[in-house]
């Protein structure tokens, strides 16, 4: 059976053009971008071109882009940077949500251990945060609000523009983790009232280990790596040159194909659901019915436990995910589904399928049929 990869929200295959763009920076263009000689200058120019590409895709200027080692580091920097810089002014409170990626949640827990206080806002059953809750949670000592753009487990999109407006009005920084949204949603930092925004290369067809943080001009932040002047002293260390070059290439491709990809993912999603409907497979779609990331489909098959399902899918050649963090091979219950207050039989049977540019209709139909076979088999056994 040919394997079918439906876990693009975890990582995407690297586009061949991305690999091709990176190779010269692993071979002949090896100079250190901080060097003043020609070897270095050549690489510096390439990095600044890449920065321009990433900036343009987000609707901003190159000076506002900080390259990082990925989404996790960008999220950490977005929280620690402003928090540490404003601590002396008595700004010791942050607001986030219960459904953030662990890169935000665990950074917040670290800040709590350092004496900051954090409010973790609830969500409704579709996974949406209420902007009024954000407004109510902001206090005089609040430095920053962090609400993700689109959720990686269930795909729910947040009312980012509205939350951004509230934060602007109240004079607090607004960070959004846009790792999953970038490449499928049109993102323009200027119209969103966002001060900090996280993106990652390997979720859009670029290499792993590189990402970026958009930082608005107004943001005062403390660096979190020391030892050099790179990234305007906000993130020291010799740049991941091949990674950055590959990232920019992936951004170029993703931007050119964005609308096409959105349409395609929506069609693949409908196709999958239609197979289960036609076969009378009882299922529940998790997330928001309209405001969702097109490449993420989180679905529960009540009575069929997630782990059993994933093992059977793997045997059937289908790569999917629980959507939640895997700790040494054993599944933890999803903090996102729990926060959504879904019934236990829905939480315990949720599976995330996520589409990518390489998925064909045939593959997705075949996958849906195999899923249906497994569900029928497992349900029949009881
Ligand atoms: C994958 C992911 C991250 C982490 O990005 P890495 O580049 O893998 O460190 C952060 N946030 C979200 C929403 C993600 O999906």
XYZ file of C-alpha atoms and ligand atoms in Angstrom:
397
model
C 0.000 0.000 0.000
C 1.424 3.356 -0.929
C 1.912 5.557 2.111
C -0.235 8.679 2.307
C 1.079 11.611 4.279
C -1.681 13.621 5.932
C 0.319 15.279 8.701
C 1.439 18.524 7.078
C 0.624 20.547 10.187
C 3.462 18.650 11.881
C 5.894 19.218 9.020
C 5.816 19.531 5.270
C 8.086 17.940 2.705
C 10.766 20.370 1.559
C 10.047 21.686 -1.917
C 12.726 20.670 -4.465
C 13.218 24.326 -5.477
C 13.912 25.091 -1.827
C 16.629 22.441 -1.707
C 18.117 23.788 -4.938
C 18.172 27.318 -3.553
C 19.907 26.151 -0.370
C 22.672 24.016 -1.877
C 24.994 26.872 -2.973
C 24.890 28.209 0.596
C 26.083 24.848 1.903
C 28.857 24.730 -0.668
C 30.470 27.672 -2.454
C 28.810 30.511 -0.495
C 30.148 29.521 2.901
C 31.298 32.950 4.099
C 30.243 34.386 7.430
C 27.696 37.132 6.709
C 29.340 39.322 9.355
C 32.725 39.215 7.593
C 33.782 42.316 5.692
C 35.419 40.453 2.803
C 33.733 39.443 -0.411
C 32.866 35.909 0.779
C 30.934 37.360 3.677
C 29.377 40.279 1.812
C 27.902 37.968 -0.795
C 26.149 35.955 1.891
C 25.022 39.103 3.715
C 23.290 40.290 0.540
C 21.529 36.940 0.152
C 20.274 37.054 3.738
C 18.980 40.589 3.290
C 17.178 39.525 0.098
C 15.593 36.674 2.025
C 14.559 39.064 4.791
C 12.915 41.270 2.176
C 10.941 38.288 0.831
C 9.678 37.261 4.263
C 8.864 40.877 5.171
C 6.921 41.457 1.965
C 4.875 38.316 2.522
C 3.783 39.695 5.903
C 3.195 43.239 4.696
C 6.119 44.847 6.481
C 9.701 46.130 6.118
C 12.806 43.936 6.304
C 14.008 45.763 9.425
C 11.044 44.325 11.324
C 12.010 40.690 10.738
C 14.133 38.719 13.217
C 15.260 35.317 11.978
C 15.170 32.614 14.640
C 15.742 28.872 14.910
C 12.034 28.259 14.278
C 8.539 28.861 15.572
C 9.369 27.770 19.099
C 12.193 30.248 19.490
C 10.171 33.048 17.897
C 7.312 32.387 20.352
C 9.731 32.359 23.284
C 11.357 35.598 22.136
C 7.966 37.251 21.571
C 7.017 36.608 25.192
C 10.317 36.909 27.056
C 11.590 39.915 25.073
C 8.831 42.390 26.007
C 8.191 40.820 29.433
C 11.780 41.274 30.617
C 12.097 44.725 29.048
C 9.032 46.090 30.850
C 9.345 44.371 34.184
C 10.907 47.383 35.918
C 7.941 49.495 34.865
C 5.714 47.143 36.853
C 4.403 45.371 33.766
C 4.288 41.857 35.125
C 1.103 40.347 33.694
C 0.446 38.517 30.438
C -2.732 37.258 28.816
C -2.872 34.170 26.641
C -5.280 31.301 25.938
C -5.636 27.699 27.023
C -5.255 26.457 23.439
C -1.859 27.892 22.493
C 0.977 25.791 21.161
C 3.280 24.497 23.912
C 5.951 26.952 22.746
C 3.725 29.725 24.125
C 2.168 27.843 27.039
C 5.427 26.584 28.475
C 7.143 29.942 27.975
C 4.288 31.463 29.983
C 4.721 28.843 32.704
C 8.409 29.751 32.847
C 7.475 33.430 33.262
C 5.144 32.458 36.115
C 8.046 30.717 37.846
C 9.995 33.975 37.498
C 7.253 35.941 39.248
C 5.082 37.101 36.339
C 1.373 36.365 36.420
C -0.452 34.923 33.426
C -4.158 34.707 32.585
C -5.069 31.697 30.413
C -8.332 32.545 28.659
C -10.906 29.854 27.948
C -12.410 29.136 24.522
C -15.894 28.103 23.406
C -16.792 24.692 21.966
C -15.524 25.717 18.543
C -12.165 26.740 19.970
C -12.737 30.501 19.668
C -11.588 33.087 22.170
C -14.086 35.813 23.043
C -12.505 39.245 22.409
C -14.525 40.594 25.365
C -12.662 38.135 27.587
C -9.403 39.606 26.308
C -10.608 43.134 27.093
C -11.673 42.099 30.596
C -8.390 40.339 31.326
C -6.173 43.356 30.548
C -4.962 45.125 33.702
C -2.729 48.172 34.259
C 0.223 45.817 34.765
C -0.425 43.831 31.563
C 2.485 43.972 29.131
C 1.355 41.601 26.397
C -1.492 39.529 24.996
C -0.667 36.383 22.995
C -3.423 34.677 20.990
C -2.608 32.299 18.151
C -3.821 33.049 14.624
C -5.056 29.567 13.759
C -4.922 26.513 15.975
C -2.628 23.670 14.964
C -4.865 20.912 16.368
C -8.371 21.892 15.329
C -7.692 24.666 12.828
C -9.927 27.266 14.444
C -9.100 30.829 13.412
C -9.191 33.501 16.114
C -10.702 37.002 15.797
C -7.201 38.419 15.490
C -8.116 41.825 14.032
C -10.605 42.461 16.815
C -8.206 41.378 19.561
C -5.507 43.516 17.943
C -7.752 46.571 18.088
C -8.465 45.991 21.766
C -4.770 45.666 22.561
C -3.941 48.861 20.632
C -6.639 50.775 22.505
C -5.389 49.545 25.848
C -1.713 50.084 25.046
C -0.542 46.483 25.407
C 1.531 44.509 22.952
C -0.200 41.869 20.877
C 1.584 38.713 19.764
C 0.120 36.057 17.497
C 1.559 32.668 16.612
C 0.797 32.473 12.891
C 2.850 29.345 12.194
C -0.125 27.376 10.866
C -1.873 30.296 9.187
C 1.159 31.504 7.221
C 1.029 30.166 3.695
C -2.719 29.571 3.678
C -4.223 32.752 5.146
C -3.498 36.220 3.768
C -1.540 37.936 6.554
C -0.921 41.671 6.661
C 0.561 42.873 9.930
C -0.293 46.490 9.140
C -4.043 45.941 9.091
C -4.100 43.472 11.989
C -2.758 45.710 14.789
C -0.272 42.980 15.594
C 3.027 43.878 17.287
C 4.690 40.481 17.212
C 3.992 37.573 14.869
C 5.599 34.132 14.648
C 6.225 32.091 11.492
C 8.171 28.880 10.850
C 9.771 27.578 7.649
C 9.131 23.833 7.901
C 5.364 24.283 8.150
C 5.288 25.900 4.703
C 7.679 23.659 2.745
C 10.960 25.103 3.973
C 13.701 23.484 6.052
C 13.465 22.744 9.769
C 15.296 24.870 12.295
C 14.473 28.300 10.906
C 11.654 30.746 11.436
C 11.048 34.405 12.041
C 9.478 36.857 14.417
C 7.922 40.052 13.124
C 8.607 42.821 15.627
C 6.820 46.166 15.222
C 8.957 49.290 15.439
C 7.404 50.321 18.762
C 8.213 47.118 20.600
C 10.911 47.407 23.225
C 12.363 44.003 23.894
C 15.169 42.325 25.708
C 17.329 40.004 23.577
C 17.440 36.377 24.593
C 20.725 35.352 23.043
C 23.895 37.338 23.604
C 27.230 37.350 21.856
C 26.958 39.259 18.607
C 25.260 42.038 16.711
C 23.207 39.813 14.408
C 19.497 40.491 13.889
C 19.958 44.050 15.250
C 21.191 42.652 18.531
C 17.858 40.999 19.210
C 19.141 37.500 18.488
C 22.894 36.941 18.536
C 24.619 34.115 16.692
C 25.847 33.473 13.162
C 22.793 33.174 10.978
C 21.485 29.829 9.708
C 22.302 30.920 6.167
C 21.106 27.909 4.120
C 18.010 27.726 6.311
C 17.158 31.382 5.807
C 17.682 31.125 2.039
C 15.475 28.020 1.917
C 12.849 29.696 4.070
C 12.613 32.643 1.677
C 12.259 30.311 -1.304
C 9.469 28.419 0.468
C 7.737 31.735 1.226
C 7.936 32.757 -2.438
C 6.376 29.474 -3.562
C 3.726 29.458 -0.847
C 2.677 33.041 -1.622
C 2.402 32.340 -5.350
C 0.301 29.226 -4.691
C -1.675 30.372 -1.668
C -5.122 30.762 -3.206
C -4.742 27.613 -5.251
C -3.707 25.672 -2.159
C -6.614 27.002 -0.114
C -9.101 25.901 -2.733
C -7.474 22.527 -3.032
C -7.408 21.885 0.731
C -11.045 22.856 1.042
C -11.938 20.407 -1.723
C -9.867 17.614 -0.131
C -11.555 18.252 3.200
C -15.017 18.040 1.625
C -13.980 14.890 -0.189
C -12.853 13.143 2.987
C -16.038 14.024 4.824
C -18.173 12.953 1.870
C -16.622 9.467 1.890
C -17.526 8.985 5.553
C -20.992 10.397 5.029
C -21.614 8.098 2.074
C -20.497 5.090 4.120
C -22.512 6.109 7.160
C -19.464 6.419 9.404
C -20.524 8.249 12.552
C -18.078 11.133 13.117
C -17.804 14.580 14.687
C -15.836 17.425 13.099
C -14.020 19.461 15.757
C -13.352 23.175 15.466
C -15.218 26.145 14.071
C -17.731 25.449 11.262
C -16.598 28.448 9.170
C -13.496 30.085 10.612
C -10.929 27.340 10.137
C -7.573 26.738 8.519
C -8.318 24.904 5.266
C -5.510 22.346 5.641
C -6.531 21.092 9.100
C -9.317 18.556 9.603
C -9.802 17.345 13.172
C -12.394 14.627 13.442
C -13.558 12.248 16.167
C -14.910 8.746 15.710
C -16.580 8.192 19.095
C -15.784 4.779 20.520
C -12.528 4.462 18.569
C -9.678 5.514 20.820
C -7.165 7.938 19.257
C -4.066 5.870 19.921
C -5.589 2.668 18.511
C -6.754 4.615 15.495
C -3.330 6.144 14.837
C -1.621 2.762 15.113
C -4.101 1.224 12.697
C -3.713 4.177 10.342
C 0.047 3.771 10.442
C -0.315 0.068 9.567
C -2.591 1.104 6.698
C 0.094 3.494 5.454
C -1.585 6.696 6.558
C 0.346 9.300 8.495
C -2.011 11.357 10.668
C -1.728 12.759 14.147
C -3.536 13.226 17.401
C -2.688 16.887 17.011
C -1.361 16.952 20.540
C 2.125 16.508 21.852
C 3.492 13.005 21.954
C 5.457 12.299 25.115
C 7.783 9.331 24.638
C 5.332 7.575 22.360
C 2.340 7.835 24.656
C -0.472 10.230 23.955
C -1.512 12.904 26.370
C -5.070 14.102 26.174
C -5.205 17.199 24.042
C -5.203 20.420 26.074
C -6.999 22.076 23.165
C -9.928 19.640 23.024
C -10.169 19.703 26.808
C -10.317 23.504 26.781
C -13.120 23.263 24.207
C -15.134 21.294 26.783
C -15.964 18.511 24.368
C -17.470 15.275 25.665
C -14.847 12.684 26.747
C -15.768 10.283 23.926
C -15.021 13.059 21.425
C -11.761 14.099 23.098
C -10.564 10.501 23.345
C -11.198 9.661 19.697
C -9.923 12.774 17.899
C -7.573 12.487 14.929
C -6.028 15.313 12.940
C -5.574 15.031 9.187
C -3.663 17.903 7.596
C -3.224 18.445 3.891
C -0.303 19.628 1.801
C 0.388 20.587 -1.802
C 1.397 17.027 -2.728
C -1.897 15.398 -1.719
C -4.015 14.246 -4.648
C -7.730 13.591 -4.707
C -7.060 9.888 -5.274
C -4.793 9.691 -2.236
C -7.235 11.479 -0.009
C -10.157 9.377 -1.175
C -8.118 6.207 -0.608
C -7.145 7.437 2.854
C -10.753 8.224 3.743
C -11.811 4.721 2.628
C -9.058 3.126 4.717
C -10.126 5.220 7.718
C -13.708 4.074 7.217
C -12.578 0.423 7.014
C -10.650 0.779 10.271
C -13.525 2.498 12.064
C -15.970 -0.188 10.922
C -13.604 -2.957 11.974
C -12.868 -1.448 15.391
C -16.497 -0.590 16.079
C -17.697 -3.988 14.923
C -15.439 -5.726 17.375
C -17.118 -4.239 20.416
C 4.973 23.844 14.712
C 4.433 24.966 15.500
C 5.277 25.741 16.326
C 6.733 25.427 16.513
O 7.494 25.716 15.388
P 8.915 24.981 15.200
O 9.514 25.681 14.027
O 8.623 23.540 14.954
O 9.692 25.215 16.456
C 4.716 26.788 17.014
N 3.421 27.079 16.902
C 2.571 26.374 16.128
C 1.146 26.768 16.032
C 3.052 25.295 15.402
O 2.212 24.585 14.653
